[in-house]
């Protein structure tokens, strides 16, 4: 899955985890995502696809493990 294909709620889940569990760089990218307009959000998602995908996968794993 590519970050550009995620819906806004999925991206927010990834950004929140990036901010709370990621390093300083990931946290700054998350905060930029919160403030970005649609054009700049698309640029962030394209440039940092790996970060958004990684943290969304971590978020989903956490959610799935909570269901057990």
mmCIF file with all atom_site columns, N, CA, C and O in Angstrom, residues 22-51:
data_model
loop_
_atom_site.group_PDB
_atom_site.id
_atom_site.type_symbol
_atom_site.label_atom_id
_atom_site.label_alt_id
_atom_site.label_comp_id
_atom_site.label_asym_id
_atom_site.label_entity_id
_atom_site.label_seq_id
_atom_site.pdbx_PDB_ins_code
_atom_site.Cartn_x
_atom_site.Cartn_y
_atom_site.Cartn_z
_atom_site.occupancy
_atom_site.B_iso_or_equiv
_atom_site.pdbx_formal_charge
_atom_site.auth_seq_id
_atom_site.auth_comp_id
_atom_site.auth_asym_id
_atom_site.auth_atom_id
_atom_site.pdbx_PDB_model_num
ATOM 1   N N  . UNK A 1 22 ? 7.800  7.821  17.007 1.00 0.00 ? 22 UNK A N  1
ATOM 2   C CA . UNK A 1 22 ? 8.910  8.021  16.085 1.00 0.00 ? 22 UNK A CA 1
ATOM 3   C C  . UNK A 1 22 ? 9.952  8.936  16.697 1.00 0.00 ? 22 UNK A C  1
ATOM 4   O O  . UNK A 1 22 ? 9.762  9.485  17.783 1.00 0.00 ? 22 UNK A O  1
ATOM 5   N N  . UNK A 1 23 ? 11.002 9.107  16.003 1.00 0.00 ? 23 UNK A N  1
ATOM 6   C CA . UNK A 1 23 ? 12.030 10.023 16.472 1.00 0.00 ? 23 UNK A CA 1
ATOM 7   C C  . UNK A 1 23 ? 11.649 11.464 16.188 1.00 0.00 ? 23 UNK A C  1
ATOM 8   O O  . UNK A 1 23 ? 10.528 11.768 15.762 1.00 0.00 ? 23 UNK A O  1
ATOM 9   N N  . UNK A 1 24 ? 12.592 12.333 16.403 1.00 0.00 ? 24 UNK A N  1
ATOM 10  C CA . UNK A 1 24 ? 12.373 13.766 16.208 1.00 0.00 ? 24 UNK A CA 1
ATOM 11  C C  . UNK A 1 24 ? 11.954 14.077 14.765 1.00 0.00 ? 24 UNK A C  1
ATOM 12  O O  . UNK A 1 24 ? 11.017 14.831 14.527 1.00 0.00 ? 24 UNK A O  1
ATOM 13  N N  . UNK A 1 25 ? 12.640 13.470 13.803 1.00 0.00 ? 25 UNK A N  1
ATOM 14  C CA . UNK A 1 25 ? 12.337 13.729 12.398 1.00 0.00 ? 25 UNK A CA 1
ATOM 15  C C  . UNK A 1 25 ? 10.909 13.294 12.055 1.00 0.00 ? 25 UNK A C  1
ATOM 16  O O  . UNK A 1 25 ? 10.143 14.060 11.463 1.00 0.00 ? 25 UNK A O  1
ATOM 17  N N  . UNK A 1 26 ? 10.546 12.077 12.437 1.00 0.00 ? 26 UNK A N  1
ATOM 18  C CA . UNK A 1 26 ? 9.200  11.577 12.151 1.00 0.00 ? 26 UNK A CA 1
ATOM 19  C C  . UNK A 1 26 ? 8.141  12.450 12.818 1.00 0.00 ? 26 UNK A C  1
ATOM 20  O O  . UNK A 1 26 ? 7.086  12.713 12.241 1.00 0.00 ? 26 UNK A O  1
ATOM 21  N N  . UNK A 1 27 ? 8.418  12.907 14.022 1.00 0.00 ? 27 UNK A N  1
ATOM 22  C CA . UNK A 1 27 ? 7.484  13.783 14.719 1.00 0.00 ? 27 UNK A CA 1
ATOM 23  C C  . UNK A 1 27 ? 7.285  15.098 13.992 1.00 0.00 ? 27 UNK A C  1
ATOM 24  O O  . UNK A 1 27 ? 6.160  15.610 13.899 1.00 0.00 ? 27 UNK A O  1
ATOM 25  N N  . UNK A 1 28 ? 8.360  15.653 13.459 1.00 0.00 ? 28 UNK A N  1
ATOM 26  C CA . UNK A 1 28 ? 8.244  16.901 12.705 1.00 0.00 ? 28 UNK A CA 1
ATOM 27  C C  . UNK A 1 28 ? 7.472  16.701 11.403 1.00 0.00 ? 28 UNK A C  1
ATOM 28  O O  . UNK A 1 28 ? 6.683  17.574 11.008 1.00 0.00 ? 28 UNK A O  1
ATOM 29  N N  . UNK A 1 29 ? 7.667  15.566 10.761 1.00 0.00 ? 29 UNK A N  1
ATOM 30  C CA . UNK A 1 29 ? 6.910  15.265 9.540  1.00 0.00 ? 29 UNK A CA 1
ATOM 31  C C  . UNK A 1 29 ? 5.420  15.140 9.875  1.00 0.00 ? 29 UNK A C  1
ATOM 32  O O  . UNK A 1 29 ? 4.564  15.641 9.146  1.00 0.00 ? 29 UNK A O  1
ATOM 33  N N  . UNK A 1 30 ? 5.111  14.488 10.987 1.00 0.00 ? 30 UNK A N  1
ATOM 34  C CA . UNK A 1 30 ? 3.709  14.358 11.406 1.00 0.00 ? 30 UNK A CA 1
ATOM 35  C C  . UNK A 1 30 ? 3.089  15.726 11.654 1.00 0.00 ? 30 UNK A C  1
ATOM 36  O O  . UNK A 1 30 ? 1.965  15.998 11.210 1.00 0.00 ? 30 UNK A O  1
ATOM 37  N N  . UNK A 1 31 ? 3.797  16.601 12.347 1.00 0.00 ? 31 UNK A N  1
ATOM 38  C CA . UNK A 1 31 ? 3.251  17.927 12.625 1.00 0.00 ? 31 UNK A CA 1
ATOM 39  C C  . UNK A 1 31 ? 3.100  18.752 11.344 1.00 0.00 ? 31 UNK A C  1
ATOM 40  O O  . UNK A 1 31 ? 2.140  19.514 11.201 1.00 0.00 ? 31 UNK A O  1
ATOM 41  N N  . UNK A 1 32 ? 4.015  18.571 10.395 1.00 0.00 ? 32 UNK A N  1
ATOM 42  C CA . UNK A 1 32 ? 3.865  19.241 9.100  1.00 0.00 ? 32 UNK A CA 1
ATOM 43  C C  . UNK A 1 32 ? 2.615  18.714 8.382  1.00 0.00 ? 32 UNK A C  1
ATOM 44  O O  . UNK A 1 32 ? 1.883  19.494 7.759  1.00 0.00 ? 32 UNK A O  1
ATOM 45  N N  . UNK A 1 33 ? 2.366  17.423 8.493  1.00 0.00 ? 33 UNK A N  1
ATOM 46  C CA . UNK A 1 33 ? 1.173  16.820 7.884  1.00 0.00 ? 33 UNK A CA 1
ATOM 47  C C  . UNK A 1 33 ? -0.098 17.448 8.452  1.00 0.00 ? 33 UNK A C  1
ATOM 48  O O  . UNK A 1 33 ? -1.024 17.763 7.709  1.00 0.00 ? 33 UNK A O  1
ATOM 49  N N  . UNK A 1 34 ? -0.138 17.640 9.770  1.00 0.00 ? 34 UNK A N  1
ATOM 50  C CA . UNK A 1 34 ? -1.330 18.234 10.393 1.00 0.00 ? 34 UNK A CA 1
ATOM 51  C C  . UNK A 1 34 ? -1.628 19.624 9.831  1.00 0.00 ? 34 UNK A C  1
ATOM 52  O O  . UNK A 1 34 ? -2.785 20.002 9.696  1.00 0.00 ? 34 UNK A O  1
ATOM 53  N N  . UNK A 1 35 ? -0.595 20.384 9.530  1.00 0.00 ? 35 UNK A N  1
ATOM 54  C CA . UNK A 1 35 ? -0.748 21.778 9.098  1.00 0.00 ? 35 UNK A CA 1
ATOM 55  C C  . UNK A 1 35 ? -0.870 21.948 7.588  1.00 0.00 ? 35 UNK A C  1
ATOM 56  O O  . UNK A 1 35 ? -1.265 23.023 7.124  1.00 0.00 ? 35 UNK A O  1
ATOM 57  N N  . UNK A 1 36 ? -0.538 20.926 6.841  1.00 0.00 ? 36 UNK A N  1
ATOM 58  C CA . UNK A 1 36 ? -0.426 21.063 5.384  1.00 0.00 ? 36 UNK A CA 1
ATOM 59  C C  . UNK A 1 36 ? -1.786 21.182 4.702  1.00 0.00 ? 36 UNK A C  1
ATOM 60  O O  . UNK A 1 36 ? -2.758 20.538 5.104  1.00 0.00 ? 36 UNK A O  1
ATOM 61  N N  . UNK A 1 37 ? -1.817 21.994 3.645  1.00 0.00 ? 37 UNK A N  1
ATOM 62  C CA . UNK A 1 37 ? -2.985 22.007 2.771  1.00 0.00 ? 37 UNK A CA 1
ATOM 63  C C  . UNK A 1 37 ? -2.888 20.772 1.867  1.00 0.00 ? 37 UNK A C  1
ATOM 64  O O  . UNK A 1 37 ? -1.919 20.013 1.947  1.00 0.00 ? 37 UNK A O  1
ATOM 65  N N  . UNK A 1 38 ? -3.887 20.567 1.036  1.00 0.00 ? 38 UNK A N  1
ATOM 66  C CA . UNK A 1 38 ? -3.925 19.329 0.245  1.00 0.00 ? 38 UNK A CA 1
ATOM 67  C C  . UNK A 1 38 ? -2.729 19.196 -0.700 1.00 0.00 ? 38 UNK A C  1
ATOM 68  O O  . UNK A 1 38 ? -2.204 18.091 -0.884 1.00 0.00 ? 38 UNK A O  1
ATOM 69  N N  . UNK A 1 39 ? -2.260 20.282 -1.264 1.00 0.00 ? 39 UNK A N  1
ATOM 70  C CA . UNK A 1 39 ? -1.115 20.222 -2.177 1.00 0.00 ? 39 UNK A CA 1
ATOM 71  C C  . UNK A 1 39 ? 0.152  19.819 -1.429 1.00 0.00 ? 39 UNK A C  1
ATOM 72  O O  . UNK A 1 39 ? 0.891  18.926 -1.870 1.00 0.00 ? 39 UNK A O  1
ATOM 73  N N  . UNK A 1 40 ? 0.398  20.457 -0.299 1.00 0.00 ? 40 UNK A N  1
ATOM 74  C CA . UNK A 1 40 ? 1.599  20.128 0.477  1.00 0.00 ? 40 UNK A CA 1
ATOM 75  C C  . UNK A 1 40 ? 1.482  18.780 1.169  1.00 0.00 ? 40 UNK A C  1
ATOM 76  O O  . UNK A 1 40 ? 2.489  18.086 1.341  1.00 0.00 ? 40 UNK A O  1
ATOM 77  N N  . UNK A 1 41 ? 0.279  18.379 1.533  1.00 0.00 ? 41 UNK A N  1
ATOM 78  C CA . UNK A 1 41 ? 0.078  17.048 2.114  1.00 0.00 ? 41 UNK A CA 1
ATOM 79  C C  . UNK A 1 41 ? 0.475  15.989 1.094  1.00 0.00 ? 41 UNK A C  1
ATOM 80  O O  . UNK A 1 41 ? 1.149  15.014 1.433  1.00 0.00 ? 41 UNK A O  1
ATOM 81  N N  . UNK A 1 42 ? 0.075  16.187 -0.142 1.00 0.00 ? 42 UNK A N  1
ATOM 82  C CA . UNK A 1 42 ? 0.428  15.236 -1.200 1.00 0.00 ? 42 UNK A CA 1
ATOM 83  C C  . UNK A 1 42 ? 1.944  15.160 -1.374 1.00 0.00 ? 42 UNK A C  1
ATOM 84  O O  . UNK A 1 42 ? 2.507  14.078 -1.562 1.00 0.00 ? 42 UNK A O  1
ATOM 85  N N  . UNK A 1 43 ? 2.612  16.295 -1.286 1.00 0.00 ? 43 UNK A N  1
ATOM 86  C CA . UNK A 1 43 ? 4.079  16.317 -1.386 1.00 0.00 ? 43 UNK A CA 1
ATOM 87  C C  . UNK A 1 43 ? 4.719  15.559 -0.226 1.00 0.00 ? 43 UNK A C  1
ATOM 88  O O  . UNK A 1 43 ? 5.683  14.804 -0.418 1.00 0.00 ? 43 UNK A O  1
ATOM 89  N N  . UNK A 1 44 ? 4.199  15.754 0.972  1.00 0.00 ? 44 UNK A N  1
ATOM 90  C CA . UNK A 1 44 ? 4.726  15.032 2.145  1.00 0.00 ? 44 UNK A CA 1
ATOM 91  C C  . UNK A 1 44 ? 4.540  13.530 1.984  1.00 0.00 ? 44 UNK A C  1
ATOM 92  O O  . UNK A 1 44 ? 5.442  12.743 2.278  1.00 0.00 ? 44 UNK A O  1
ATOM 93  N N  . UNK A 1 45 ? 3.351  13.132 1.541  1.00 0.00 ? 45 UNK A N  1
ATOM 94  C CA . UNK A 1 45 ? 3.064  11.701 1.382  1.00 0.00 ? 45 UNK A CA 1
ATOM 95  C C  . UNK A 1 45 ? 3.959  11.075 0.321  1.00 0.00 ? 45 UNK A C  1
ATOM 96  O O  . UNK A 1 45 ? 4.399  9.931  0.473  1.00 0.00 ? 45 UNK A O  1
ATOM 97  N N  . UNK A 1 46 ? 4.223  11.818 -0.719 1.00 0.00 ? 46 UNK A N  1
ATOM 98  C CA . UNK A 1 46 ? 5.087  11.309 -1.783 1.00 0.00 ? 46 UNK A CA 1
ATOM 99  C C  . UNK A 1 46 ? 6.539  11.200 -1.299 1.00 0.00 ? 46 UNK A C  1
ATOM 100 O O  . UNK A 1 46 ? 7.211  10.197 -1.546 1.00 0.00 ? 46 UNK A O  1
ATOM 101 N N  . UNK A 1 47 ? 7.000  12.209 -0.595 1.00 0.00 ? 47 UNK A N  1
ATOM 102 C CA . UNK A 1 47 ? 8.396  12.228 -0.151 1.00 0.00 ? 47 UNK A CA 1
ATOM 103 C C  . UNK A 1 47 ? 8.664  11.272 1.001  1.00 0.00 ? 47 UNK A C  1
ATOM 104 O O  . UNK A 1 47 ? 9.762  10.722 1.110  1.00 0.00 ? 47 UNK A O  1
ATOM 105 N N  . UNK A 1 48 ? 7.663  11.068 1.858  1.00 0.00 ? 48 UNK A N  1
ATOM 106 C CA . UNK A 1 48 ? 7.870  10.263 3.071  1.00 0.00 ? 48 UNK A CA 1
ATOM 107 C C  . UNK A 1 48 ? 6.908  9.075  3.133  1.00 0.00 ? 48 UNK A C  1
ATOM 108 O O  . UNK A 1 48 ? 6.463  8.672  4.200  1.00 0.00 ? 48 UNK A O  1
ATOM 109 N N  . UNK A 1 49 ? 6.643  8.516  1.972  1.00 0.00 ? 49 UNK A N  1
ATOM 110 C CA . UNK A 1 49 ? 5.759  7.353  1.861  1.00 0.00 ? 49 UNK A CA 1
ATOM 111 C C  . UNK A 1 49 ? 6.168  6.241  2.830  1.00 0.00 ? 49 UNK A C  1
ATOM 112 O O  . UNK A 1 49 ? 5.315  5.661  3.514  1.00 0.00 ? 49 UNK A O  1
ATOM 113 N N  . UNK A 1 50 ? 7.462  5.974  2.907  1.00 0.00 ? 50 UNK A N  1
ATOM 114 C CA . UNK A 1 50 ? 7.946  4.891  3.760  1.00 0.00 ? 50 UNK A CA 1
ATOM 115 C C  . UNK A 1 50 ? 7.588  5.113  5.229  1.00 0.00 ? 50 UNK A C  1
ATOM 116 O O  . UNK A 1 50 ? 7.187  4.174  5.926  1.00 0.00 ? 50 UNK A O  1
ATOM 117 N N  . UNK A 1 51 ? 7.686  6.342  5.701  1.00 0.00 ? 51 UNK A N  1
ATOM 118 C CA . UNK A 1 51 ? 7.355  6.627  7.099  1.00 0.00 ? 51 UNK A CA 1
ATOM 119 C C  . UNK A 1 51 ? 5.862  6.426  7.369  1.00 0.00 ? 51 UNK A C  1
ATOM 120 O O  . UNK A 1 51 ? 5.480  5.783  8.354  1.00 0.00 ? 51 UNK A O  1
#
